[in-house]
Amino acid sequence: MTVPAVPADPDPEAAGRKRKRKRPCKHIFVTGGVVSSLGKGIASASIGRLLRNMGFSVRIQKLDPYLNVDPGTMNPYQHGEVFVTDDGAETDLDLGHYERFLNQPCNHHATYTSGRIYQTVIQKERAGAYQGGTVQVIPHVTNEIKCAIKVLAEPEVDVVITELGGTVGDIEGQPFLEAVRQFQIEAGRENVVLCHLAYIPYVRAAGEMKTKPAQHSAQKLRELGLIPDFLFCRSEHKLEKELRDKLSLFCNVPSEHVIELPDARTIYEVPLTMQKQKLEELLTKRLGLPGRECDMRDWKLMLQHIRKPKDTITVALVGKYIRLQDSYKSVTEAIDHAAWANRLTAEIVRIEGEDLERDEDWRARLAGVDCIVVPGGFGKRGFESKVMAARFARETGMPFLGLCLGMQAAAVEYARNVLGLTEAHSWEMDEKSPDPIVVLMEEQKDIADLGGTMRLGAYPCTLPRKTSRTSKAYGGREVVQERHRHRLEFNNDYRKDFEQAGMLFTGLYIPDPAEPERSLVEIIELRDHPFFVATQAHPEFKSSPVEPHPLFKALIATAYRQRMQAGGRTEAGEG
Ligand code: GLN
């Protein structure tokens, strides 16, 4: 989708007519200090989960101060994975955490960047909307930021959680903090809570934890007119009472509002760590929300499975942004969820595509795992490793799941090595291939801009073959919705040849039933294979720990069954 402008300030009267509010919407802001990558997204999502389990209706959003209109045009090394919503927004990976923790979908209002805010302001200026006035950061940019915050406060919503990207002190973050300062006054302080997440380093040489960086970041906030209500302390170790008191004194928050968040075994423990410190009670009290029980039984049950796996399963992930932990965040999460659902723990063996291509012993590397996942991607680099991984899985019967580019690689492999079309390729990698198995979609041919122009978001996928592994994995459903982010598609001219050779087309997008030849191949599956499924979609975006994705679940279940039949542990599993 082309990124929409910030919507106009919602008319409170119109909203009131729709449904009378019992009480004003409450807002929780989460800022970060000292360093980045502390887990603001996980903290925000964890608060959301606690409030949701108290029966409140919660929405979460992320405001990112960088100037890209959205992260869609950024390299994964810059930004990690690009997460896609049902309505086709290309977003920050924190939205993935929000969806996984709350098990509820976000939309394009859950993500605003400076780029999008400024784009709206500039469009308005060009249209003459400011009637001759000088356009300034305050009030014009801050007004748009406030609109972006208010847009989620629909009448049925009790609490909106807004995470501010970046770290306090960043120049580009200042208009956002200023907007929060103004918003606090407009909405009433009693309706707004500010949580500040800071790092408490452990200085080995001194043998103690240091509070000074946190004090400085709280001070920086105060300079901007913001006083944190809660201080979240990320640290390697637990906080002693003395430190807590010191932080309370210097950062100007009550001692019980200093919440410790030491490193956890899994991110899914964070809501319970918060609950132990009664955060949900303190928050609701501070916001004047009714006191309710926070029933986390479902969450605790899920954690029990995580903590007590019966065995380990090894999964090779063959990609090209392997060095950066966050590049395939939703994929590795979906693998974990599926492993937990099978009472296992996943050991993900990250394989850099180009390393595999250079390795003479590449088959042995793949032979050491239980199954293979080939994720999505763009461009030529590392593509052949994806083809090699698909070939290995096809020939050896190793369970395989291909995602987007992973499906395209599997199709190219099949054409080359089963149909004998040795020069088969994807148009993206070789425009001159005599056998373009994957081609640019018709509607993409005239598109020049890169931002927001792919086939994005959720589309229905029909599962026509009831007996296929795909259909069985999806529990016999006839139509499923999956999210997309691509420009190319399987070339339908080759469908018949593939089918005759034993490839099944088990998922199709059928825009018009009268023209079946226009359907788009969504899922392919090898007929004579324990589990070789590849999809044009990104099912990983819809997996959560309480509702793991069926395709990932089936992959792991088959891989484990196969290993047990073969007599137990694999080499990599033993290592
Ligand atoms: N590059 C491929 C395309 O655009 C695959 C995209 C992806 O894996 N997300 O179709």
Coordinates of C-alpha atoms and ligand atoms in Angstrom, one line a residue:
M1 CA 0.0 0.0 0.0
T2 CA 1.2 3.5 -0.6
V3 CA 1.7 4.9 2.9
P4 CA -1.4 7.0 3.9
A5 CA -1.1 10.4 5.4
V6 CA -1.8 11.0 9.1
P7 CA -5.6 11.1 9.5
A8 CA -7.2 14.4 10.7
D9 CA -7.8 14.8 14.4
P10 CA -10.8 12.6 15.2
D11 CA -13.8 14.7 15.9
P12 CA -14.6 13.9 19.6
E13 CA -18.3 14.6 19.1
A14 CA -18.6 12.2 16.2
A15 CA -16.7 9.6 18.1
G16 CA -19.0 10.2 21.1
R17 CA -22.1 9.7 18.9
K18 CA -20.8 6.3 17.8
R19 CA -20.5 5.1 21.3
K20 CA -20.5 6.9 24.5
R21 CA -17.3 6.4 26.4
K22 CA -17.5 5.2 30.0
R23 CA -14.2 6.9 30.7
P24 CA -11.5 8.7 28.7
C25 CA -9.0 6.6 26.9
K26 CA -5.9 6.0 28.9
H27 CA -2.4 6.4 27.3
I28 CA 0.9 4.8 28.3
F29 CA 4.1 6.0 26.7
V30 CA 7.3 4.0 26.7
T31 CA 10.6 5.8 26.2
G32 CA 14.1 4.5 26.3
G33 CA 17.3 5.7 27.7
V34 CA 21.1 5.0 27.8
V35 CA 21.4 2.6 24.9
S36 CA 19.1 1.1 22.2
S37 CA 18.1 -2.5 21.9
L38 CA 17.0 -2.8 25.5
G39 CA 13.7 -4.3 24.6
K40 CA 11.2 -1.3 24.7
G41 CA 9.0 -3.2 22.3
I42 CA 8.9 -6.3 24.5
A43 CA 8.2 -4.1 27.6
S44 CA 5.4 -2.4 25.7
A45 CA 4.0 -5.6 24.5
S46 CA 4.2 -7.2 28.0
I47 CA 2.3 -4.3 29.5
G48 CA -0.3 -4.8 26.8
R49 CA -0.6 -8.5 27.6
L50 CA -1.1 -7.9 31.3
L51 CA -3.8 -5.2 30.6
R52 CA -5.5 -7.5 28.1
N53 CA -5.6 -10.3 30.5
M54 CA -7.4 -7.9 32.9
G55 CA -10.1 -7.6 30.3
F56 CA -9.1 -4.2 29.0
S57 CA -9.2 -3.4 25.3
V58 CA -5.6 -2.4 24.3
R59 CA -3.9 -1.0 21.2
I60 CA -0.2 -0.6 20.7
Q61 CA 1.7 1.6 18.3
K62 CA 5.3 2.6 17.6
L63 CA 6.5 6.1 16.7
D64 CA 9.9 5.9 14.9
P65 CA 11.9 9.1 14.6
Y66 CA 13.9 8.2 11.5
L67 CA 13.1 10.0 8.2
N68 CA 12.2 7.0 6.0
V69 CA 8.5 7.0 5.4
D70 CA 8.5 3.4 6.5
P71 CA 11.2 0.8 6.9
G72 CA 10.2 -1.0 3.7
T73 CA 13.1 0.4 1.7
M74 CA 15.7 -0.3 4.4
N75 CA 18.2 -3.1 4.3
P76 CA 17.7 -5.7 7.0
Y77 CA 21.2 -4.9 8.3
Q78 CA 20.1 -1.4 9.0
H79 CA 16.8 -2.2 10.6
G80 CA 16.2 -6.0 11.0
E81 CA 13.2 -7.6 9.6
V82 CA 10.4 -5.6 7.9
F83 CA 7.1 -6.7 9.5
V84 CA 4.0 -6.6 7.4
T85 CA 0.4 -6.1 8.7
D86 CA -2.8 -7.5 7.3
D87 CA -3.6 -4.1 5.7
G88 CA -0.2 -4.1 4.0
A89 CA 1.9 -1.7 6.0
E90 CA 5.6 -2.3 6.0
T91 CA 6.6 -1.8 9.6
D92 CA 9.1 -2.0 12.4
L93 CA 9.7 -5.5 13.8
D94 CA 8.4 -4.4 17.1
L95 CA 4.9 -4.7 15.7
G96 CA 5.7 -8.4 15.4
H97 CA 6.2 -8.4 19.2
Y98 CA 2.9 -6.6 19.8
E99 CA 1.0 -9.1 17.7
R100 CA 2.7 -12.1 19.2
F101 CA 2.2 -11.0 22.8
L102 CA -1.3 -9.8 22.3
N103 CA -2.3 -12.3 19.7
Q104 CA -4.3 -9.6 18.0
P105 CA -3.5 -7.9 14.6
C106 CA -2.1 -4.4 14.3
N107 CA -2.9 -2.1 11.3
H108 CA -1.1 0.8 9.6
H109 CA -2.0 3.2 12.5
A110 CA 0.3 1.2 14.7
T111 CA 3.3 2.7 13.0
Y112 CA 4.3 6.3 12.3
T113 CA 7.8 7.6 11.4
S114 CA 9.1 11.1 11.2
G115 CA 9.1 10.6 7.4
R116 CA 5.4 9.9 7.3
I117 CA 4.6 12.8 9.7
Y118 CA 6.7 15.2 7.7
Q119 CA 5.2 13.9 4.4
T120 CA 1.8 14.8 5.7
V121 CA 2.8 18.2 6.8
I122 CA 4.5 19.0 3.5
Q123 CA 1.6 17.7 1.5
K124 CA -0.7 20.0 3.5
E125 CA 1.6 22.9 3.0
R126 CA 1.6 22.3 -0.8
A127 CA -2.1 22.1 -0.8
G128 CA -2.3 25.5 1.0
A129 CA -3.8 24.0 4.1
Y130 CA -1.8 26.3 6.4
Q131 CA -3.4 29.4 4.8
G132 CA -0.2 31.5 4.5
G133 CA 1.2 30.6 7.9
T134 CA 4.8 29.7 8.6
V135 CA 5.0 25.9 8.9
Q136 CA 7.0 24.8 12.0
V137 CA 8.0 21.8 14.1
I138 CA 5.9 23.2 16.9
P139 CA 2.9 23.2 16.4
H140 CA 2.5 21.7 12.9
V141 CA 4.7 18.6 13.2
T142 CA 3.8 18.0 16.9
N143 CA 0.0 18.4 16.0
E144 CA 0.4 15.6 13.4
I145 CA 2.2 13.4 16.0
K146 CA -0.7 14.0 18.4
C147 CA -3.2 13.0 15.7
A148 CA -1.2 9.8 15.1
I149 CA -1.5 9.0 18.8
K150 CA -5.2 9.8 19.1
V151 CA -6.2 7.8 16.0
L152 CA -6.0 4.5 17.9
A153 CA -8.1 5.8 20.8
E154 CA -11.4 4.5 19.3
P155 CA -14.4 4.6 21.6
E156 CA -14.1 0.9 22.5
V157 CA -10.4 1.1 23.4
D158 CA -9.4 1.4 27.1
V159 CA -5.7 1.9 26.8
V160 CA -3.3 3.0 24.0
I161 CA 0.3 2.1 24.5
T162 CA 2.7 4.2 22.5
E163 CA 6.4 3.2 22.2
L164 CA 8.8 5.9 21.2
G165 CA 11.6 4.6 19.0
G166 CA 15.2 5.7 19.6
T167 CA 16.8 6.9 22.8
V168 CA 16.1 10.1 24.8
G169 CA 18.6 12.7 23.6
D170 CA 18.4 11.7 19.9
I171 CA 17.9 14.9 17.9
E172 CA 15.3 13.4 15.6
G173 CA 13.3 12.2 18.6
Q174 CA 12.7 15.6 20.1
P175 CA 9.5 16.5 18.3
F176 CA 8.0 13.2 19.5
L177 CA 8.9 13.9 23.2
E178 CA 7.6 17.4 22.8
A179 CA 4.3 16.1 21.4
V180 CA 4.0 13.7 24.4
R181 CA 4.6 16.7 26.7
Q182 CA 1.7 18.6 25.0
F183 CA -0.5 15.5 24.9
Q184 CA -0.1 15.0 28.7
I185 CA -1.6 18.4 29.3
E186 CA -4.4 18.1 26.7
A187 CA -5.5 14.6 27.8
G188 CA -5.0 15.3 31.5
R189 CA -2.1 13.9 33.5
E190 CA -4.4 11.5 35.2
N191 CA -5.0 9.8 31.9
V192 CA -1.4 9.5 30.8
V193 CA 1.5 7.4 32.2
L194 CA 5.1 7.7 31.2
C195 CA 7.3 4.6 31.5
H196 CA 11.0 5.1 30.9
L197 CA 13.2 2.1 30.2
A198 CA 16.9 2.5 31.1
Y199 CA 19.9 0.3 31.3
I200 CA 21.7 -0.4 34.6
P201 CA 25.2 -1.6 33.7
Y202 CA 27.2 -4.0 35.8
V203 CA 30.7 -2.7 35.9
R204 CA 32.9 -5.7 36.4
A205 CA 36.0 -3.8 37.5
A206 CA 34.0 -2.2 40.3
G207 CA 32.0 -5.3 40.9
E208 CA 28.7 -3.4 41.1
M209 CA 25.7 -2.1 39.1
K210 CA 25.7 1.6 38.3
T211 CA 22.7 3.9 38.3
K212 CA 24.3 7.0 36.9
P213 CA 23.4 6.5 33.2
A214 CA 19.8 5.9 34.2
Q215 CA 19.8 9.0 36.4
H216 CA 21.1 11.0 33.4
S217 CA 18.5 9.8 31.0
A218 CA 15.7 10.6 33.5
Q219 CA 17.3 14.0 33.9
K220 CA 17.3 14.4 30.1
L221 CA 13.6 13.7 30.1
R222 CA 13.0 16.2 32.8
E223 CA 14.8 18.9 30.7
L224 CA 12.1 18.2 28.1
G225 CA 9.3 18.7 30.6
L226 CA 8.6 15.0 31.1
I227 CA 8.8 13.2 34.5
P228 CA 8.7 9.4 34.3
D229 CA 6.0 7.7 36.4
F230 CA 7.7 4.3 36.2
L231 CA 11.3 3.4 35.7
F232 CA 12.0 0.1 34.0
C233 CA 15.5 -1.2 34.8
R234 CA 17.1 -3.5 32.3
S235 CA 20.1 -5.2 33.7
E236 CA 22.0 -8.5 33.8
H237 CA 21.3 -9.0 37.5
K238 CA 18.5 -8.3 40.0
L239 CA 18.3 -4.9 41.7
E240 CA 19.2 -4.7 45.4
K241 CA 16.9 -2.6 47.6
E242 CA 19.6 0.0 48.0
L243 CA 19.9 0.6 44.3
R244 CA 16.1 0.7 43.9
D245 CA 15.9 3.4 46.5
K246 CA 18.7 5.4 44.9
L247 CA 17.0 5.2 41.5
S248 CA 13.8 6.3 43.1
L249 CA 15.4 9.3 44.7
F250 CA 17.4 10.5 41.8
C251 CA 14.9 9.7 39.1
N252 CA 12.0 11.1 41.0
V253 CA 9.7 8.0 40.9
P254 CA 8.2 6.1 43.9
S255 CA 10.3 3.2 45.0
E256 CA 7.6 0.6 44.0
H257 CA 7.5 2.2 40.6
V258 CA 11.1 1.1 40.0
I259 CA 10.5 -2.1 38.0
E260 CA 13.4 -4.5 37.5
L261 CA 13.7 -6.4 34.3
P262 CA 16.7 -8.6 34.5
D263 CA 17.8 -10.7 31.5
A264 CA 15.1 -13.4 31.0
R265 CA 15.5 -16.9 29.6
T266 CA 12.8 -16.1 27.1
I267 CA 11.1 -12.8 26.3
Y268 CA 7.8 -14.4 27.1
E269 CA 8.7 -14.3 30.8
V270 CA 8.7 -10.5 30.9
P271 CA 4.9 -10.1 31.6
L272 CA 5.2 -12.4 34.6
T273 CA 8.3 -10.6 35.9
M274 CA 6.2 -7.4 35.7
Q275 CA 3.3 -9.0 37.3
K276 CA 5.4 -10.2 40.3
Q277 CA 6.2 -6.5 40.9
K278 CA 2.4 -5.7 40.7
L279 CA 3.0 -3.4 37.7
E280 CA -0.5 -4.0 36.3
E281 CA -2.1 -3.0 39.6
L282 CA 0.1 0.1 40.0
L283 CA -0.6 1.2 36.4
T284 CA -4.4 0.7 36.6
K285 CA -4.5 2.5 40.0
R286 CA -2.4 5.4 38.6
L287 CA -4.7 5.7 35.6
G288 CA -7.9 5.4 37.5
L289 CA -8.9 2.2 35.8
P290 CA -11.1 -0.3 37.7
G291 CA -9.1 -2.9 39.7
R292 CA -9.5 -6.3 38.1
E293 CA -7.8 -9.7 38.4
C294 CA -5.1 -10.3 35.9
D295 CA -5.5 -14.0 35.0
M296 CA -2.3 -15.2 33.3
R297 CA -3.0 -18.9 33.5
D298 CA -2.9 -19.3 29.7
W299 CA 0.4 -17.5 29.6
K300 CA 1.9 -19.6 32.4
L301 CA 0.8 -22.8 30.7
M302 CA 2.6 -21.7 27.5
L303 CA 5.7 -20.9 29.6
Q304 CA 5.6 -24.4 31.2
H305 CA 6.0 -25.9 27.7
I306 CA 8.8 -23.6 27.0
R307 CA 10.6 -24.5 30.2
K308 CA 10.2 -28.2 30.1
P309 CA 10.9 -29.5 26.5
K310 CA 11.2 -33.2 26.0
D311 CA 13.9 -32.9 23.4
T312 CA 15.7 -30.6 21.0
I313 CA 15.0 -30.2 17.3
T314 CA 17.6 -28.7 14.9
V315 CA 16.4 -26.4 12.1
A316 CA 18.7 -25.0 9.5
L317 CA 17.9 -21.4 8.4
V318 CA 19.6 -20.7 5.1
G319 CA 19.6 -17.0 4.4
K320 CA 21.7 -14.0 3.6
Y321 CA 21.3 -11.7 6.5
I322 CA 22.2 -14.4 9.0
R323 CA 24.8 -12.4 10.9
L324 CA 22.1 -10.0 12.3
Q325 CA 20.0 -11.6 14.9
D326 CA 16.9 -9.5 14.0
S327 CA 16.8 -10.1 10.2
Y328 CA 14.6 -13.0 10.4
K329 CA 12.9 -12.3 13.7
S330 CA 9.4 -13.5 12.8
V331 CA 10.8 -16.7 11.2
T332 CA 12.9 -17.7 14.2
E333 CA 10.0 -16.8 16.5
A334 CA 7.6 -19.0 14.4
I335 CA 10.1 -21.9 14.6
D336 CA 10.3 -21.5 18.4
H337 CA 6.5 -21.4 18.7
A338 CA 6.1 -24.5 16.6
A339 CA 8.8 -26.3 18.5
W340 CA 7.1 -25.5 21.9
A341 CA 3.8 -26.6 20.5
N342 CA 5.5 -30.0 19.9
R343 CA 7.0 -29.9 23.4
L344 CA 10.5 -29.4 21.9
T345 CA 13.0 -26.7 21.9
A346 CA 14.4 -25.4 18.6
E347 CA 18.1 -25.1 18.0
I348 CA 18.3 -22.9 15.0
V349 CA 21.4 -23.4 12.9
R350 CA 21.9 -20.2 11.0
I351 CA 23.7 -20.8 7.7
E352 CA 25.0 -17.9 5.7
G353 CA 24.1 -18.6 2.1
E354 CA 27.3 -17.6 0.5
D355 CA 29.3 -19.8 3.0
L356 CA 27.2 -22.8 1.9
E357 CA 27.8 -22.0 -1.7
R358 CA 31.6 -22.0 -1.1
D359 CA 31.6 -25.1 1.1
E360 CA 32.6 -28.3 -0.7
D361 CA 31.1 -30.3 2.1
W362 CA 27.8 -28.4 2.0
R363 CA 25.7 -31.5 2.0
A364 CA 27.2 -32.7 5.2
R365 CA 26.3 -29.4 6.8
L366 CA 22.7 -29.8 5.9
A367 CA 22.7 -33.5 6.8
G368 CA 23.4 -32.6 10.4
V369 CA 20.0 -31.0 11.0
D370 CA 16.4 -32.2 11.3
C371 CA 14.7 -29.9 8.8
I372 CA 15.3 -26.8 6.7
V373 CA 13.6 -23.4 6.5
V374 CA 14.5 -21.1 3.6
P375 CA 13.2 -17.6 4.3
G376 CA 12.3 -14.7 2.0
G377 CA 14.7 -12.2 0.5
F378 CA 15.7 -10.1 -2.4
G379 CA 18.5 -10.1 -5.0
K380 CA 21.0 -12.5 -6.4
R381 CA 23.5 -12.8 -3.5
G382 CA 23.0 -16.2 -1.7
F383 CA 20.2 -17.3 -4.0
E384 CA 22.0 -20.4 -5.2
S385 CA 22.4 -21.5 -1.6
K386 CA 18.6 -21.5 -1.3
V387 CA 18.4 -23.6 -4.5
M388 CA 20.9 -26.0 -3.0
A389 CA 19.0 -26.3 0.3
A390 CA 15.8 -27.1 -1.6
R391 CA 17.6 -29.7 -3.7
F392 CA 19.1 -31.3 -0.7
A393 CA 15.7 -31.5 1.0
R394 CA 13.9 -32.8 -2.1
E395 CA 16.5 -35.5 -2.7
T396 CA 16.9 -36.7 0.9
G397 CA 13.4 -36.4 2.2
M398 CA 14.3 -33.9 4.8
P399 CA 11.3 -31.8 5.8
F400 CA 11.5 -28.4 4.2
L401 CA 9.6 -25.1 4.4
G402 CA 10.2 -22.4 1.8
L403 CA 9.0 -18.8 2.5
C404 CA 8.5 -16.3 -0.4
L405 CA 11.9 -16.3 -2.1
G406 CA 12.3 -19.7 -0.5
M407 CA 9.4 -20.9 -2.6
Q408 CA 10.7 -19.3 -5.7
A409 CA 14.1 -21.0 -5.2
A410 CA 12.4 -24.3 -4.7
A411 CA 10.5 -23.9 -8.0
V412 CA 13.7 -23.0 -9.8
E413 CA 15.5 -26.0 -8.4
Y414 CA 12.7 -28.3 -9.5
A415 CA 12.8 -26.9 -13.0
R416 CA 16.5 -27.3 -13.3
N417 CA 17.0 -30.7 -11.7
V418 CA 13.7 -32.5 -12.3
L419 CA 12.4 -31.0 -15.5
G420 CA 16.0 -30.8 -16.9
L421 CA 15.7 -27.0 -17.7
T422 CA 19.2 -26.4 -16.7
E423 CA 19.1 -22.7 -17.3
A424 CA 15.9 -22.1 -15.4
H425 CA 15.9 -19.1 -13.2
S426 CA 13.9 -16.3 -11.5
W427 CA 13.6 -13.1 -13.6
E428 CA 14.9 -11.2 -10.6
M429 CA 18.3 -13.0 -10.8
D430 CA 18.6 -13.4 -14.5
E431 CA 16.4 -11.4 -16.9
K432 CA 17.6 -13.4 -19.9
S433 CA 16.9 -16.9 -18.7
P434 CA 15.3 -19.0 -21.4
D435 CA 13.1 -20.6 -18.7
P436 CA 11.9 -17.8 -16.4
I437 CA 10.2 -20.0 -13.8
V438 CA 9.5 -16.9 -11.6
V439 CA 8.4 -13.7 -13.3
L440 CA 7.5 -10.1 -12.4
M441 CA 3.8 -9.9 -11.7
E442 CA 1.8 -8.1 -14.5
E443 CA 0.7 -5.3 -12.2
Q444 CA 4.3 -4.7 -11.1
K445 CA 5.7 -4.0 -14.6
D446 CA 5.0 -0.3 -14.7
I447 CA 6.1 0.5 -11.2
A448 CA 9.2 2.5 -10.7
D449 CA 9.1 3.6 -7.0
L450 CA 10.3 1.1 -4.4
G451 CA 8.4 2.3 -1.3
G452 CA 5.1 0.6 -0.6
T453 CA 4.6 -0.8 -4.1
M454 CA 5.0 -4.5 -3.7
R455 CA 2.1 -6.9 -3.4
L456 CA 1.6 -6.3 0.3
G457 CA -0.7 -7.5 3.1
A458 CA -3.2 -10.3 3.5
Y459 CA -4.8 -12.1 0.5
P460 CA -7.0 -15.2 0.6
C461 CA -5.4 -18.5 -0.5
T462 CA -7.6 -21.3 -1.6
L463 CA -6.5 -24.8 -0.7
P464 CA -7.9 -27.0 -3.4
R465 CA -6.4 -30.4 -2.5
K466 CA -8.0 -31.8 0.6
T467 CA -5.5 -34.7 0.9
S468 CA -2.4 -32.5 0.6
R469 CA 0.0 -32.0 3.5
T470 CA -0.7 -28.3 3.2
S471 CA -4.5 -28.8 3.7
K472 CA -4.0 -31.2 6.5
A473 CA -1.6 -28.8 8.2
Y474 CA -4.3 -26.1 8.0
G475 CA -6.8 -28.4 9.5
G476 CA -8.8 -29.0 6.4
R477 CA -9.7 -25.3 5.9
E478 CA -10.7 -24.4 2.4
V479 CA -9.5 -20.8 2.4
V480 CA -6.8 -19.2 4.6
Q481 CA -5.5 -15.6 4.8
E482 CA -1.7 -15.1 4.7
R483 CA 0.4 -11.9 4.4
H484 CA 2.6 -11.1 1.4
R485 CA 5.5 -8.9 0.4
H486 CA 6.7 -9.6 -3.1
R487 CA 6.9 -8.5 -6.8
L488 CA 7.4 -11.8 -8.5
E489 CA 5.3 -14.9 -9.0
F490 CA 5.5 -18.4 -10.2
N491 CA 5.2 -18.5 -14.0
N492 CA 1.9 -20.2 -14.8
D493 CA 3.2 -21.3 -18.2
Y494 CA 5.2 -24.0 -16.4
R495 CA 2.3 -25.3 -14.2
K496 CA 1.4 -28.3 -16.3
D497 CA 5.0 -29.5 -16.6
F498 CA 5.5 -29.2 -12.9
E499 CA 2.3 -31.1 -12.1
Q500 CA 3.1 -33.9 -14.5
A501 CA 6.5 -34.4 -12.8
G502 CA 5.0 -34.6 -9.3
M503 CA 4.7 -31.0 -7.9
L504 CA 1.4 -30.2 -6.4
F505 CA -0.1 -26.7 -6.4
T506 CA -1.8 -26.8 -3.0
G507 CA -2.6 -23.1 -2.5
L508 CA -3.9 -20.6 -5.1
Y509 CA -5.0 -17.0 -5.0
I510 CA -8.0 -16.9 -7.4
P511 CA -8.9 -13.3 -8.1
D512 CA -11.6 -14.4 -10.6
P513 CA -13.0 -17.9 -10.6
A514 CA -14.1 -17.4 -14.3
E515 CA -10.4 -17.1 -15.2
P516 CA -8.6 -19.8 -13.4
E517 CA -5.5 -19.4 -15.6
R518 CA -5.0 -16.0 -13.9
S519 CA -4.7 -17.6 -10.5
L520 CA -1.5 -17.0 -8.6
V521 CA 0.5 -19.9 -7.1
E522 CA 0.6 -19.4 -3.4
I523 CA 1.7 -22.8 -2.1
I524 CA 3.6 -25.7 -3.7
E525 CA 4.2 -29.2 -2.3
L526 CA 6.2 -32.2 -3.4
R527 CA 3.9 -35.2 -4.0
D528 CA 6.3 -38.0 -2.9
H529 CA 8.0 -36.4 0.1
P530 CA 7.3 -36.4 3.9
F531 CA 7.0 -32.6 4.0
F532 CA 8.2 -30.3 1.3
V533 CA 6.0 -27.2 1.4
A534 CA 6.8 -23.8 0.1
T535 CA 4.7 -20.7 0.0
Q536 CA 4.7 -17.3 -1.7
A537 CA 3.4 -15.8 1.5
H538 CA 5.0 -15.0 4.9
P539 CA 3.1 -17.3 7.3
E540 CA 5.7 -16.4 10.0
F541 CA 4.0 -13.0 10.5
K542 CA 0.9 -14.8 11.9
S543 CA 2.5 -17.1 14.4
S544 CA 2.2 -16.5 18.1
P545 CA 3.3 -18.5 21.1
V546 CA -0.3 -19.2 22.1
E547 CA -1.3 -19.9 18.5
P548 CA 1.7 -21.3 16.5
H549 CA 1.4 -21.3 12.7
P550 CA 0.1 -24.6 11.3
L551 CA 2.7 -24.9 8.6
F552 CA 5.6 -24.4 11.0
K553 CA 3.9 -26.8 13.4
A554 CA 3.6 -29.5 10.8
L555 CA 7.2 -29.0 9.7
I556 CA 8.5 -29.5 13.2
A557 CA 6.2 -32.4 13.9
T558 CA 7.2 -34.2 10.8
A559 CA 10.9 -33.6 11.4
Y560 CA 10.7 -34.9 14.9
R561 CA 8.7 -37.9 13.9
Q562 CA 11.1 -38.7 11.2
R563 CA 14.1 -38.4 13.5
M564 CA 12.5 -40.7 16.1
Q565 CA 11.8 -43.3 13.4
A566 CA 15.4 -43.1 12.3
G567 CA 16.4 -43.9 15.9
G568 CA 16.9 -40.7 17.9
R569 CA 19.1 -37.8 17.9
T570 CA 20.9 -36.2 15.0
E571 CA 24.6 -35.2 15.0
A572 CA 23.8 -31.5 15.4
G573 CA 21.4 -32.3 18.2
E574 CA 24.1 -34.1 20.1
G575 CA 26.6 -31.2 19.7
Ligands
GLN1 N1 12.3 -11.0 -4.2 C1 11.1 -11.8 -4.3 C2 9.9 -11.0 -4.8 O1 9.9 -9.8 -4.8 C3 10.8 -12.5 -3.0 C4 10.4 -11.5 -1.9 C5 10.4 -12.0 -0.5 O2 11.0 -13.1 -0.3 N2 9.8 -11.3 0.4 O3 9.0 -11.6 -5.3

